[in-house]
Every structure is written in structure tokens, then in C-alpha cells.
């Protein structure tokens, strides 16, 4: 992929960031239905027009419980048997390039932080930050290839540096050729969600 | 979007011209609606006919549990009455007789990930639905489908819906013959056929290979065909028992026999005659009574039959009626593996044996079997779809079908491969046993996504699955084959009327508060093509439905007579006894005593119907003439685009075409069978509208009509290039005049 292609990959509106929970055994997905409905009532997600909650708990390794928004979905999903909070932007790109990546991190971190601090969940949900999954659901602009990874690497590098204060330890393409582009980011540290959220807020603008 | 790559470019060599053109037209219609140049009602029907539905809360209202709150979508024009443009919707992708190739399954996985929420939902009519789709994404979605041979055209709206058929057709031991090629031919024949464009409501066709099994569900379809043969002059002749007027909904009607034998030569023309009678005499104003079942009931089957056969007599011959027959014998599916028996050395795992007992059926072809993939609530993830496609490639080939029980079957699996298939399915979380048993529950989308949903049928069914799960594998033979089905409202998409234990959503008030309830319908017959409807008993609060299931099934086990079916048992018990027996479960505690009764399954909000929207299952009734006029507008818009791009020849030709389309639309109000031949259109238009001065403008007289005549005289794109601008403008004026003329004749009582 050329430099131009890197711009193309990150003009996609379909960017995702997933933060994994530290302990899968604490997850009781159905309890999140009530939590998400309350978020809607309380307008907990600024910047989002939240529409509804979808329940896919019955589907193994599926999207879990989904908060459907106008320009994003927030999945508490269990793809590949790992629970986590996945933010996935949709429709129009609200930003491109590194800004798009930083915004996606911010949204995922914000939702994770809400879960960590939700009184109904009694602090059971904690998220790890030493490993993050970044993805682009756009097979036209960002096929699942090492080339796409190379193309988006500068933006990922810049975001990781800004958040963690050091370069990523590594990136690994996780997705097969038929899947949406997914890359695992091995972060240089494991700061708290709240700490990262503070830093990314400044970066994402 | 920016100037990045596009699916249109990428797939241009893979999309058949006709399908590509259809998608382009739809995209143009979207653009015209965005500009406010197409009426919202008309646009709604246009998108519905392409399978692009509304979804719950797209009216911009949602109750959050304490109050109704507006959803502040951007201020676009609407995409239908009270339907916000930006609100996500559902796309229904019709899969004729449920047949899918591995490649199509892969593409569906991609689409669900790229445009939906990652889930492909199998419906009770062998469609796939994707939810939370934005309308801007639908043209690309359609292109990607078209590239693998799928069209969403006429998946919804007042048209012929998906042609369904037994998922075992062609491999079943009880069938008379394989109905698959006939279903395919009927689908092709009716898709876009002029005689099916002016229905007051939808029409659902179904095929069945035999009378005794359930799979085809002919008894609940608008038109249905059961395979039959007879001997004529020593030769076996193929044909069908032909049924009409079946349907579920609030008032279920069993289908009635139109003829006990329609030969394969007569299948298409007789169907066409039925469609014409329905289009002509079916209800158009009152949607609630516009299905063919009401027409058949109103006329009586004898009169309806008489009209159909009279119509058949005068139908102009169509060579397609019989041209397909010579190819029927060539229809065959290709397995990828050699037939071989299953090793029976007793080393199979208990999991395999449980799965084999309920999910595998031997085919009529020795050494092959059908393996059923049980899909909870009809849902599959994109990863599961991809896995399934790979399993199909390896073990069954492109021989995959969706079932009316929201499952998927792999056909032509070599029996020897079954353990490997099971292992692969288990690895994909698709190897659950209990298919087509009481543990295999069905639900429509209900309040999860449907605008008409009253109660949470999916939530209920998910809950019931926990209660009946222990019956997996048929440990209790009397219960094993019972069916449980739920619908979110009386429209019956979950097919509750023909299940043993059926439920549909309603609401009741208690102490000034709404309480979600389900009406309990017991003893419907699933076999014999959905042979009879259940007994509507009581409205019971949602939260008590699991107790209903337990109590009724326990009593059945205790009191059934040897070999007594559940249907017979309920019949024997009778409505009075069933009511007495369940009466106490109708009680609702006060909100203070138990607030859980005031919320629905899987939804913690206090139950309400304040944000309930207008449904659009059938769309609005839009007269044919309005479709024609809308098409002419789109064509003149395209003419303008050609003009802007400097292609004067195409601009002139398209502008002329637009005038012809508008003229044809007007003529259709009086002469329904007007052809597409320009000479005939112009001549009929001249006689009926020009010479009678009905087209004349109050001020401009016959000027606008003369634009058409002049363009026709020079043969459409004739004339000098500089005349292109005039031609486009003339076409615009002509179409304006056509609309005015339609308004005038409309108010004078024009046929709709
Ligand atoms: S039965 Fe009612 S709730 Fe269910 S899909 Fe049909 S219209 Fe919607």
C-alpha cells in the first residue's frame, strides 16, 4: 500500500477499538441491558444520539449487548471468546487519519470508564489497557492485509505515543483474509482507563 | 463519501446489467427524495419494494422508561410517512426457496459486518434480514448482493414476496417430486411482471413436495402448490394441487383448493390469472382487508375460481408458460463428496449421537444426509456465517438452504462425513442438537426491531429456551416434536397459529398501567403444511408464560391417551377447560407488589406503547399510475445528467423515454395492458387523452402533448444535438402536465 492508501484506509468511517475486560468470569452480559438503557436515559454518552439496546447474548462469540447509536455502535462483545467493550464508528467519518484513531480510542475508553464506575456493576468490570484491538470494517479501503497494517501504522504509532508516552511494543494482524481488518496492539504499559482517557481527551480534540 | 474506491467500480464486471441498472435507479430515486422531488409516500413504497424497511423508533420517538423522548435525527426529508431518513432500518434479502451458495453466505457475512450489527437473521419465510442499516448504505449493499446473484427487489411492499419451498425439496423421502425448479421458474416469471405490480397488499407463494409434512406450509400461504402427479394416456404428468387464500395474521384463513390438479404447463398461466383477478378486484383502500384471503372469502371459492378461469381464457399467450419444461429434467444439485454410509462402530460421542438424533435426516439418495444447523432465534454472527460457508464448501457444496423454522440445512452431506461435519459445526458454535423439536423455538423480531411489535417475542422465546432446553435430544418422546412459536403482535410473523404452543403479543391495563401480555394459542397443527390453526385461549401476562408452558406440557404428559397428538389433546380438553385450567395465571399483581410484571422480557424499561410507530409491512397503497409518473421523473432527471455530461444523444433519448413513460402511466388508468411499444403508447395516448382534450392545459392548450408527438416523430434521439436542452425541458413540462391530468382524472374518479 502506498502513502495515499494509508489516507484511504483511515478515511473510512468504520473504525473500531476494543478494550478487553481483565476477567471474563465476572461478566454477566444480561445485566448490561439495564445499564445501557440507563445510559440512554441519562445521556451518558455525549456526542452520541443513542437509539436502542440490542441483545445478542444468545449468540455464542457474538456481538453481545449492543448500544445502537446514530453514528456508532458500542458492543459489549465476546468475539473470539473474549469479552470487551468495542466502539465502532459508522456512517460519516467524523475525522480522518490519526484524529480518527484517537477519537475511536476516546470513545472506547469513555464507555469502558462508564462501565468501570457504574454503581450497579459494583466495580466488577475492569479493563486492561496493555492490549487493544484496533479494526476497520471496510473491505474496500482497508482489506485485511499486512499492507493495510503498514498503512495505518503511523497513525497508530502516533496515538499510542500520545496516550502511553512510549511507542507500541508491537502490532499483529489478527484477522483472516475474509474478515474485517483487525490488529492487536501491544501497548507499552497498562495505565488505568481513567488515565488514558484524560490523555486521549486532549489528543482527540 | 470522498473519492475513494467504490463498490460500483469494483464490481462492475460482476453485476448483471439489469440488476446494476435497478440499483442505479434506486440510487437516483434516493437522490430525488433527498432533494424533496419525490413524494414521501411514493418513495416509501419504492424502497419497500427493494426490501428497505423501516425499523422501530424511526419515527423519531422512543420511550426511555419514564418518558417519551425525541430522537434528534438530522433534518433530512423523511424516507416515508413519519420515518426519519437518518434512522437505521431493516433490509430484507429474499432468498428464493432459501437456497444459498457458499459464496453468497460469505457475502452475507460481510454485509452484516459492514452495514448492520454483525448479525444475519434468518426469517420464517426463508429470507435473511439485516437490522440497523442506514439507507445510504443500501445501494452498495444491493450491488454486493447482485454480484453474487441476489436481488432484494420485491422483498417487501405490495408485491409477490419470496417464493418459499420445503428445505428438503429434491432430497426428501416423502416428496412426490422436487419442487425446486418450479419455485425458481415461478420466481423468475413473477419478478417484475406487470400483472403483479398493482396489488392492494402482498402475496406470498409457497411450494411443497408432499401434503403430509410441514415444511412448505402451503396451508397458510396466499398461493400454494403441492406436488402431484397423474397418469394421462399411460404417461406420468406432473402438476400441483393449487391452493389460494391462506394466511395467518389476526384472522387466520386456511388456504382453499382452487384446483386439485394444475399441470406444469398450466401452472404459470393459472397463477397469472389469479394475480390479475387479485389486482383487479382485491381491496385497495383498507389495508386490513387487502390480502387475497379476504377476496376469496368475499367472493366465495367457486366464484373466485370461475373468475380465474375466465381470466385464464383471455390471457395473451406467453411462451414462458411452457418453455421451461424442457429444462426441468436437467435441474440437479451437485454434491462435493461421494456417498458413503456412516460408520456404526459405536464409537461416536454422546454429543454426536444427540445431534444425529435430531439434526440429521437421511436423504432419498442413498449415502447422503441433510444436516440441520440450529440457529438460536434465527441469528448467526458473521464469523459463524463464514465458518458455515467453509463447511459447506468442504462437505455439502453449494447446497445450503434456509428453513421456515429459522434454521439452515446442509444438504448432500455424505453420511460418512457426518462426525466431521458435526465437529466442524461445534467448533463454529453451530452444533447444538434439538433442531425441529420443542427446543427449537421460533420468534419474529417483535419489539426488538419491528415497528408493529407489541410485546417482546424474542425475549420470551429466549426465556422459554431456558425452560425447555432439558428436552434436547428428545428425552421425552411425547414432547419432543412439539413446536413453540411466538409473534410480537397479531400479524403472526412467528407463525404461532400453526404451532402446538403459540403466543402473540398484546397489552392489557392494570391499575392504570400497561402490562405486556401474550395471547395463548394452543394446539395448532404444524404438520400437513400447517394443517390447522390453534385455539385462542387467554391473554396471560408475559411473565407467566413460562408457567403456562410448564403447566400445559405437564398435563399433556399426564393425561394424553396413547398416540394422542397435542392438537387432539387440546381439542379434547376444549376451550372451556383450557381457560379454567389457566385462569389463575391471568392475574397481575399490583405494580407495588411486583413491578417485574410491568416490564417485558429482556427489556427493563417500564412497558409502554407510547412510542409505537406506524407499521410499513405492506407499505402504502400506491396506484400504478403514480409509479409510472415517478419513473418518468427519474428518467428526466437522468436525461439532465446526460445533458450535463455532454452526452446529447443519450439526453434526448432519455427525455423522450420519460415522456413515453408518463404517457403510458396515464393510459394505464384505462387500459391496463398497454404494451411498452412506443407506437402503441403514443397512439393510445393520442386517442384517449389528446383528442379528448383531457391532457390540455388551461393556458397552453395541447402544447405539452405536442412535445411527445414531435419527439416520437423524430424517433427519440433524432434531431440536432443542440435540441437536447429543449427536449429535456419539454419532457419536464410534459411530466408536469401528466401529473396535472392525473389529478384531474383522479378527482373525477379514475381507477386507482
Ligand atoms: S408479528 Fe408483528 S411484531 Fe412480529 S414481525 Fe410481524 S408485524 Fe412485527
Coordinates of C-alpha atoms in Angstrom, one line a residue, chain A residues 8 11-14 33-34 37 40-43 49-56 58-63 66 68-71 73 75 79-80 88 90-92 137-141 178-180, chain B residues 1-2 5-7 10 57 62 64 66 69 71-74 86 88 106 110 113-119 132 134 136-137 144 376-377 379 381 383-384 386 390 393 429 448 458 602-605:
Chain A
X8 CA -7.8 6.0 2.2
X11 CA -10.9 8.0 5.8
X12 CA -13.2 5.1 6.5
X13 CA -16.0 5.9 8.9
X14 CA -15.9 2.3 10.1
X33 CA -29.1 -4.4 29.2
X34 CA -30.4 -2.4 32.1
X37 CA -30.9 1.6 28.9
X40 CA -29.7 6.3 27.3
X41 CA -32.0 7.8 29.8
X42 CA -29.1 9.7 31.5
X43 CA -27.5 10.9 28.2
X49 CA -27.6 10.1 19.5
X50 CA -28.3 6.8 21.2
X51 CA -31.2 4.8 19.7
X52 CA -31.6 1.5 21.4
X53 CA -30.1 -1.6 23.0
X54 CA -29.8 -4.9 21.1
X55 CA -29.4 -8.2 22.9
X56 CA -27.4 -10.9 21.2
X58 CA -27.9 -15.9 22.9
X59 CA -25.4 -16.0 20.1
X60 CA -22.1 -17.6 21.0
X61 CA -19.0 -15.5 20.5
X62 CA -21.3 -12.8 19.2
X63 CA -21.9 -9.1 19.4
X66 CA -25.1 -3.6 21.8
X68 CA -27.0 1.3 18.9
X69 CA -26.3 4.9 18.1
X70 CA -26.8 7.1 15.1
X71 CA -23.1 7.3 14.2
X73 CA -22.3 1.1 17.9
X75 CA -20.7 -3.5 21.6
X79 CA -15.9 -12.3 19.7
X80 CA -13.3 -15.0 19.8
X88 CA -17.2 1.1 16.3
X90 CA -20.3 4.2 11.5
X91 CA -21.5 6.3 8.6
X92 CA -19.7 9.6 8.0
X137 CA -14.8 -2.6 8.9
X138 CA -14.2 -1.5 5.4
X139 CA -13.1 -4.1 2.9
X140 CA -12.7 -1.6 0.1
X141 CA -10.4 0.8 1.8
X178 CA -12.2 -12.7 4.7
X179 CA -12.6 -10.9 8.0
X180 CA -12.6 -7.2 8.6
Chain B
X1 CA -18.1 9.8 0.8
X2 CA -14.9 11.0 -0.7
X5 CA -12.8 3.3 -4.2
X6 CA -16.4 2.3 -4.8
X7 CA -18.2 -1.0 -4.9
X10 CA -15.1 -2.7 -8.2
X57 CA -38.1 4.2 16.6
X62 CA -38.5 6.5 21.9
X64 CA -36.9 5.6 27.9
X66 CA -40.1 7.2 32.2
X69 CA -38.2 11.4 24.1
X71 CA -34.5 11.2 18.8
X72 CA -33.0 14.2 17.2
X73 CA -32.1 12.9 13.7
X74 CA -30.7 15.3 11.2
X86 CA -31.3 9.0 9.2
X88 CA -31.5 3.0 10.8
X106 CA -19.7 -15.2 2.7
X110 CA -19.5 -9.2 5.0
X113 CA -20.5 -6.7 9.5
X114 CA -20.1 -3.7 7.2
X115 CA -23.6 -2.3 7.2
X116 CA -25.5 -3.9 10.1
X117 CA -24.8 -5.0 13.6
X118 CA -22.9 -8.2 12.7
X119 CA -25.9 -10.5 12.8
X132 CA -29.8 -1.2 11.9
X134 CA -28.6 3.1 7.1
X136 CA -27.2 5.4 2.3
X137 CA -25.6 2.0 2.5
X144 CA -22.6 -6.6 -3.5
X376 CA -31.0 -19.6 18.2
X377 CA -33.7 -17.0 17.3
X379 CA -29.4 -15.3 14.4
X381 CA -22.7 -14.0 13.5
X383 CA -17.9 -15.4 11.8
X384 CA -20.4 -18.2 12.0
X386 CA -18.0 -17.6 7.2
X390 CA -16.3 -23.1 4.5
X393 CA -17.6 -25.9 0.5
X429 CA -20.8 -22.9 17.8
X448 CA -36.7 -5.7 19.4
X458 CA -37.7 -12.7 21.2
X602 CA -35.2 -8.7 28.1
X603 CA -36.2 -5.0 28.4
X604 CA -36.1 -3.4 31.8
X605 CA -38.0 -0.3 30.8

